[in-house]
Amino acid sequence: MQLYVSDFVGDTLQLSTEQIGAYMLLLMAMWNAGGRLPDDDAKLARVARLSLKKWRAIGPDLLTFFEREAGEIGHKRLTRELNKARVKSEARAAAGSRGGAATALKTKAHSQANAGTLPRHFPDSRNQSEKASAFSRENAQHLSLAGKNRTDPIFSGKKPGWQRPKTHLDAANAIIEEIRTHDRSRTAAGDQGAGSDVLMLPAIRPD
């Protein structure tokens, strides 16, 4: 509820502190009630937090600020401000609705534009075909025979220059051999601490 302080102070110079308090309570209750209150002394006394006797003593002065019609009281300035607030609220709601619709359309258009594009982490069909052929029944049989001779090619249909990927065992053996070569070099150089690196081998070997 908008309060125009200068106007309010100027309009209520003739009211006592108690009357101003009751007047403000009536305005706030009227704002929350949509702009109207019942023209009933008992109910207005409860809104103003006064006894019925006290309300009847100060009420006539306060009611000069209100319009009385059809069993209700209203306030021109409050009604005007209430309507302005409603218009602003509806405008904000409409703007939010339009913004939400625009965002939804933009998201939908973006999704449709990307519908035919696979994410980069998806393999293309060619790689999928190569993987499928690599794990075919024929290659599985060839793999079991190739274990006897590591130099034989395992996968069929591979490109020139293709090398079989190293397994974890191959990688571990390569590290172990590198450690042993390093220790042999240290021993040949007269390093008394040579051989200590070999202690790492049990931790590296995958079996």
GROMACS .gro file of C-alpha atoms in nm:
model
  207
    1MET     CA    1   0.000   0.000   0.000
    2GLN     CA    2   0.151   0.326  -0.114
    3LEU     CA    3   0.155   0.601   0.151
    4TYR     CA    4   0.201   0.961   0.042
    5VAL     CA    5   0.336   1.105   0.363
    6SER     CA    6   0.297   1.476   0.287
    7ASP     CA    7  -0.065   1.432   0.177
    8PHE     CA    8  -0.145   1.212   0.474
    9VAL     CA    9   0.003   1.453   0.729
   10GLY     CA   10  -0.169   1.750   0.566
   11ASP     CA   11  -0.508   1.578   0.558
   12THR     CA   12  -0.500   1.458   0.920
   13LEU     CA   13  -0.384   1.770   1.104
   14GLN     CA   14  -0.715   1.792   1.289
   15LEU     CA   15  -0.697   1.432   1.415
   16SER     CA   16  -0.557   1.322   1.751
   17THR     CA   17  -0.286   1.059   1.780
   18GLU     CA   18  -0.550   0.801   1.871
   19GLN     CA   19  -0.764   0.893   1.572
   20ILE     CA   20  -0.466   0.876   1.335
   21GLY     CA   21  -0.385   0.527   1.463
   22ALA     CA   22  -0.744   0.412   1.411
   23TYR     CA   23  -0.752   0.575   1.068
   24MET     CA   24  -0.437   0.389   0.957
   25LEU     CA   25  -0.575   0.057   1.082
   26LEU     CA   26  -0.894   0.114   0.884
   27LEU     CA   27  -0.698   0.197   0.567
   28MET     CA   28  -0.477  -0.113   0.598
   29ALA     CA   29  -0.774  -0.341   0.664
   30MET     CA   30  -0.958  -0.187   0.368
   31TRP     CA   31  -0.656  -0.245   0.141
   32ASN     CA   32  -0.639  -0.611   0.239
   33ALA     CA   33  -1.016  -0.648   0.196
   34GLY     CA   34  -1.005  -0.523  -0.165
   35GLY     CA   35  -1.118  -0.165  -0.105
   36ARG     CA   36  -1.436  -0.196   0.103
   37LEU     CA   37  -1.530  -0.252   0.468
   38PRO     CA   38  -1.873  -0.311   0.625
   39ASP     CA   39  -2.040   0.006   0.758
   40ASP     CA   40  -2.097  -0.148   1.099
   41ASP     CA   41  -1.985   0.019   1.422
   42ALA     CA   42  -1.905  -0.306   1.605
   43LYS     CA   43  -1.693  -0.439   1.318
   44LEU     CA   44  -1.515  -0.109   1.257
   45ALA     CA   45  -1.441  -0.079   1.631
   46ARG     CA   46  -1.270  -0.420   1.621
   47VAL     CA   47  -1.067  -0.317   1.314
   48ALA     CA   48  -0.959   0.004   1.488
   49ARG     CA   49  -0.888  -0.192   1.809
   50LEU     CA   50  -1.116   0.028   2.010
   51SER     CA   51  -1.408  -0.039   2.238
   52LEU     CA   52  -1.746   0.020   2.081
   53LYS     CA   53  -1.799   0.315   2.313
   54LYS     CA   54  -1.469   0.473   2.215
   55TRP     CA   55  -1.532   0.410   1.845
   56ARG     CA   56  -1.868   0.583   1.863
   57ALA     CA   57  -1.694   0.878   2.024
   58ILE     CA   58  -1.424   0.925   1.758
   59GLY     CA   59  -1.575   0.736   1.463
   60PRO     CA   60  -1.782   1.023   1.318
   61ASP     CA   61  -1.469   1.233   1.262
   62LEU     CA   62  -1.290   0.941   1.093
   63LEU     CA   63  -1.582   0.849   0.869
   64THR     CA   64  -1.566   1.191   0.704
   65PHE     CA   65  -1.262   1.055   0.516
   66PHE     CA   66  -1.466   0.765   0.375
   67GLU     CA   67  -1.760   0.716   0.139
   68ARG     CA   68  -2.060   0.535   0.281
   69GLU     CA   69  -2.273   0.341   0.037
   70ALA     CA   70  -2.487   0.026   0.036
   71GLY     CA   71  -2.382  -0.083   0.384
   72GLU     CA   72  -2.010  -0.041   0.312
   73ILE     CA   73  -1.744   0.226   0.339
   74GLY     CA   74  -1.479   0.304   0.080
   75HIS     CA   75  -1.197   0.552   0.026
   76LYS     CA   76  -1.140   0.729  -0.308
   77ARG     CA   77  -0.763   0.766  -0.281
   78LEU     CA   78  -0.714   0.410  -0.156
   79THR     CA   79  -0.937   0.270  -0.433
   80ARG     CA   80  -0.735   0.457  -0.695
   81GLU     CA   81  -0.403   0.331  -0.556
   82LEU     CA   82  -0.540  -0.021  -0.525
   83ASN     CA   83  -0.642  -0.022  -0.892
   84LYS     CA   84  -0.298   0.107  -0.994
   85ALA     CA   85  -0.133  -0.171  -0.794
   86ARG     CA   86  -0.357  -0.431  -0.960
   87VAL     CA   87  -0.270  -0.301  -1.308
   88LYS     CA   88   0.101  -0.316  -1.229
   89SER     CA   89   0.069  -0.665  -1.088
   90GLU     CA   90  -0.121  -0.789  -1.393
   91ALA     CA   91   0.135  -0.624  -1.624
   92ARG     CA   92   0.422  -0.797  -1.442
   93ALA     CA   93   0.239  -1.129  -1.458
   94ALA     CA   94   0.174  -1.087  -1.831
   95ALA     CA   95   0.537  -0.989  -1.894
   96GLY     CA   96   0.655  -1.293  -1.698
   97SER     CA   97   0.422  -1.517  -1.896
   98ARG     CA   98   0.550  -1.377  -2.226
   99GLY     CA   99   0.908  -1.414  -2.110
  100GLY     CA  100   0.847  -1.774  -2.005
  101ALA     CA  101   0.683  -1.854  -2.341
  102ALA     CA  102   0.972  -1.694  -2.530
  103THR     CA  103   1.225  -1.892  -2.328
  104ALA     CA  104   1.034  -2.214  -2.393
  105LEU     CA  105   1.025  -2.144  -2.769
  106LYS     CA  106   1.397  -2.062  -2.771
  107THR     CA  107   1.479  -2.381  -2.583
  108LYS     CA  108   1.261  -2.585  -2.820
  109ALA     CA  109   1.424  -2.430  -3.127
  110HIS     CA  110   1.771  -2.496  -2.985
  111SER     CA  111   1.680  -2.858  -2.913
  112GLN     CA  112   1.545  -2.907  -3.265
  113ALA     CA  113   1.857  -2.751  -3.416
  114ASN     CA  114   2.076  -2.993  -3.225
  115ALA     CA  115   1.852  -3.295  -3.279
  116GLY     CA  116   2.055  -3.420  -3.576
  117THR     CA  117   2.394  -3.363  -3.413
  118LEU     CA  118   2.545  -3.626  -3.187
  119PRO     CA  119   2.749  -3.513  -2.886
  120ARG     CA  120   3.122  -3.530  -2.941
  121HIS     CA  121   3.169  -3.809  -2.691
  122PHE     CA  122   2.947  -4.041  -2.896
  123PRO     CA  123   3.152  -4.255  -3.137
  124ASP     CA  124   3.055  -4.236  -3.502
  125SER     CA  125   2.911  -4.531  -3.688
  126ARG     CA  126   3.248  -4.619  -3.848
  127ASN     CA  127   3.416  -4.663  -3.510
  128GLN     CA  128   3.120  -4.860  -3.387
  129SER     CA  129   3.150  -5.093  -3.687
  130GLU     CA  130   3.521  -5.145  -3.624
  131LYS     CA  131   3.455  -5.227  -3.258
  132ALA     CA  132   3.177  -5.466  -3.352
  133SER     CA  133   3.402  -5.651  -3.598
  134ALA     CA  134   3.684  -5.659  -3.343
  135PHE     CA  135   3.465  -5.850  -3.098
  136SER     CA  136   3.311  -6.087  -3.353
  137ARG     CA  137   3.311  -6.466  -3.301
  138GLU     CA  138   3.593  -6.512  -3.555
  139ASN     CA  139   3.817  -6.264  -3.377
  140ALA     CA  140   3.737  -6.418  -3.041
  141GLN     CA  141   3.864  -6.753  -3.173
  142HIS     CA  142   4.166  -6.585  -3.324
  143LEU     CA  143   4.235  -6.414  -2.991
  144SER     CA  144   4.253  -6.746  -2.808
  145LEU     CA  145   4.503  -6.879  -3.063
  146ALA     CA  146   4.704  -6.559  -3.070
  147GLY     CA  147   4.783  -6.591  -2.700
  148LYS     CA  148   5.048  -6.847  -2.793
  149ASN     CA  149   5.224  -6.601  -3.019
  150ARG     CA  150   5.210  -6.238  -2.912
  151THR     CA  151   5.352  -6.120  -3.245
  152ASP     CA  152   5.052  -6.245  -3.445
  153PRO     CA  153   4.785  -5.990  -3.529
  154ILE     CA  154   4.469  -6.039  -3.325
  155PHE     CA  155   4.207  -5.827  -3.496
  156SER     CA  156   4.107  -5.858  -3.860
  157GLY     CA  157   4.024  -5.568  -4.086
  158LYS     CA  158   4.277  -5.332  -3.919
  159LYS     CA  159   4.439  -5.046  -4.103
  160PRO     CA  160   4.810  -5.032  -4.201
  161GLY     CA  161   5.026  -4.924  -3.908
  162TRP     CA  162   4.770  -5.044  -3.654
  163GLN     CA  163   4.914  -5.175  -3.327
  164ARG     CA  164   4.740  -5.384  -3.069
  165PRO     CA  165   4.664  -5.171  -2.760
  166LYS     CA  166   4.865  -5.257  -2.453
  167THR     CA  167   4.690  -5.438  -2.172
  168HIS     CA  168   4.741  -5.359  -1.805
  169LEU     CA  169   4.981  -5.655  -1.789
  170ASP     CA  170   5.183  -5.516  -2.080
  171ALA     CA  171   5.205  -5.177  -1.912
  172ALA     CA  172   5.311  -5.329  -1.580
  173ASN     CA  173   5.579  -5.541  -1.747
  174ALA     CA  174   5.711  -5.236  -1.930
  175ILE     CA  175   5.743  -5.045  -1.601
  176ILE     CA  176   5.913  -5.341  -1.433
  177GLU     CA  177   6.163  -5.375  -1.716
  178GLU     CA  178   6.239  -5.003  -1.701
  179ILE     CA  179   6.308  -5.027  -1.327
  180ARG     CA  180   6.537  -5.326  -1.377
  181THR     CA  181   6.728  -5.147  -1.654
  182HIS     CA  182   6.770  -4.842  -1.429
  183ASP     CA  183   6.901  -5.059  -1.144
  184ARG     CA  184   7.147  -5.233  -1.377
  185SER     CA  185   7.276  -4.894  -1.490
  186ARG     CA  186   7.324  -4.783  -1.129
  187THR     CA  187   7.503  -5.107  -1.043
  188ALA     CA  188   7.738  -5.063  -1.340
  189ALA     CA  189   7.810  -4.708  -1.223
  190GLY     CA  190   7.905  -4.834  -0.875
  191ASP     CA  191   7.599  -4.699  -0.700
  192GLN     CA  192   7.584  -4.877  -0.363
  193GLY     CA  193   7.209  -4.807  -0.335
  194ALA     CA  194   7.135  -4.992  -0.660
  195GLY     CA  195   6.874  -5.263  -0.632
  196SER     CA  196   6.645  -5.079  -0.395
  197ASP     CA  197   6.409  -4.989  -0.679
  198VAL     CA  198   6.339  -5.358  -0.740
  199LEU     CA  199   6.148  -5.361  -0.411
  200MET     CA  200   5.872  -5.177  -0.597
  201LEU     CA  201   5.813  -5.463  -0.840
  202PRO     CA  202   5.561  -5.670  -0.633
  203ALA     CA  203   5.340  -5.363  -0.596
  204ILE     CA  204   5.346  -5.291  -0.971
  205ARG     CA  205   5.286  -5.641  -1.105
  206PRO     CA  206   4.909  -5.677  -1.159
  207ASP     CA  207   4.893  -6.046  -1.067
   0.00000   0.00000   0.00000
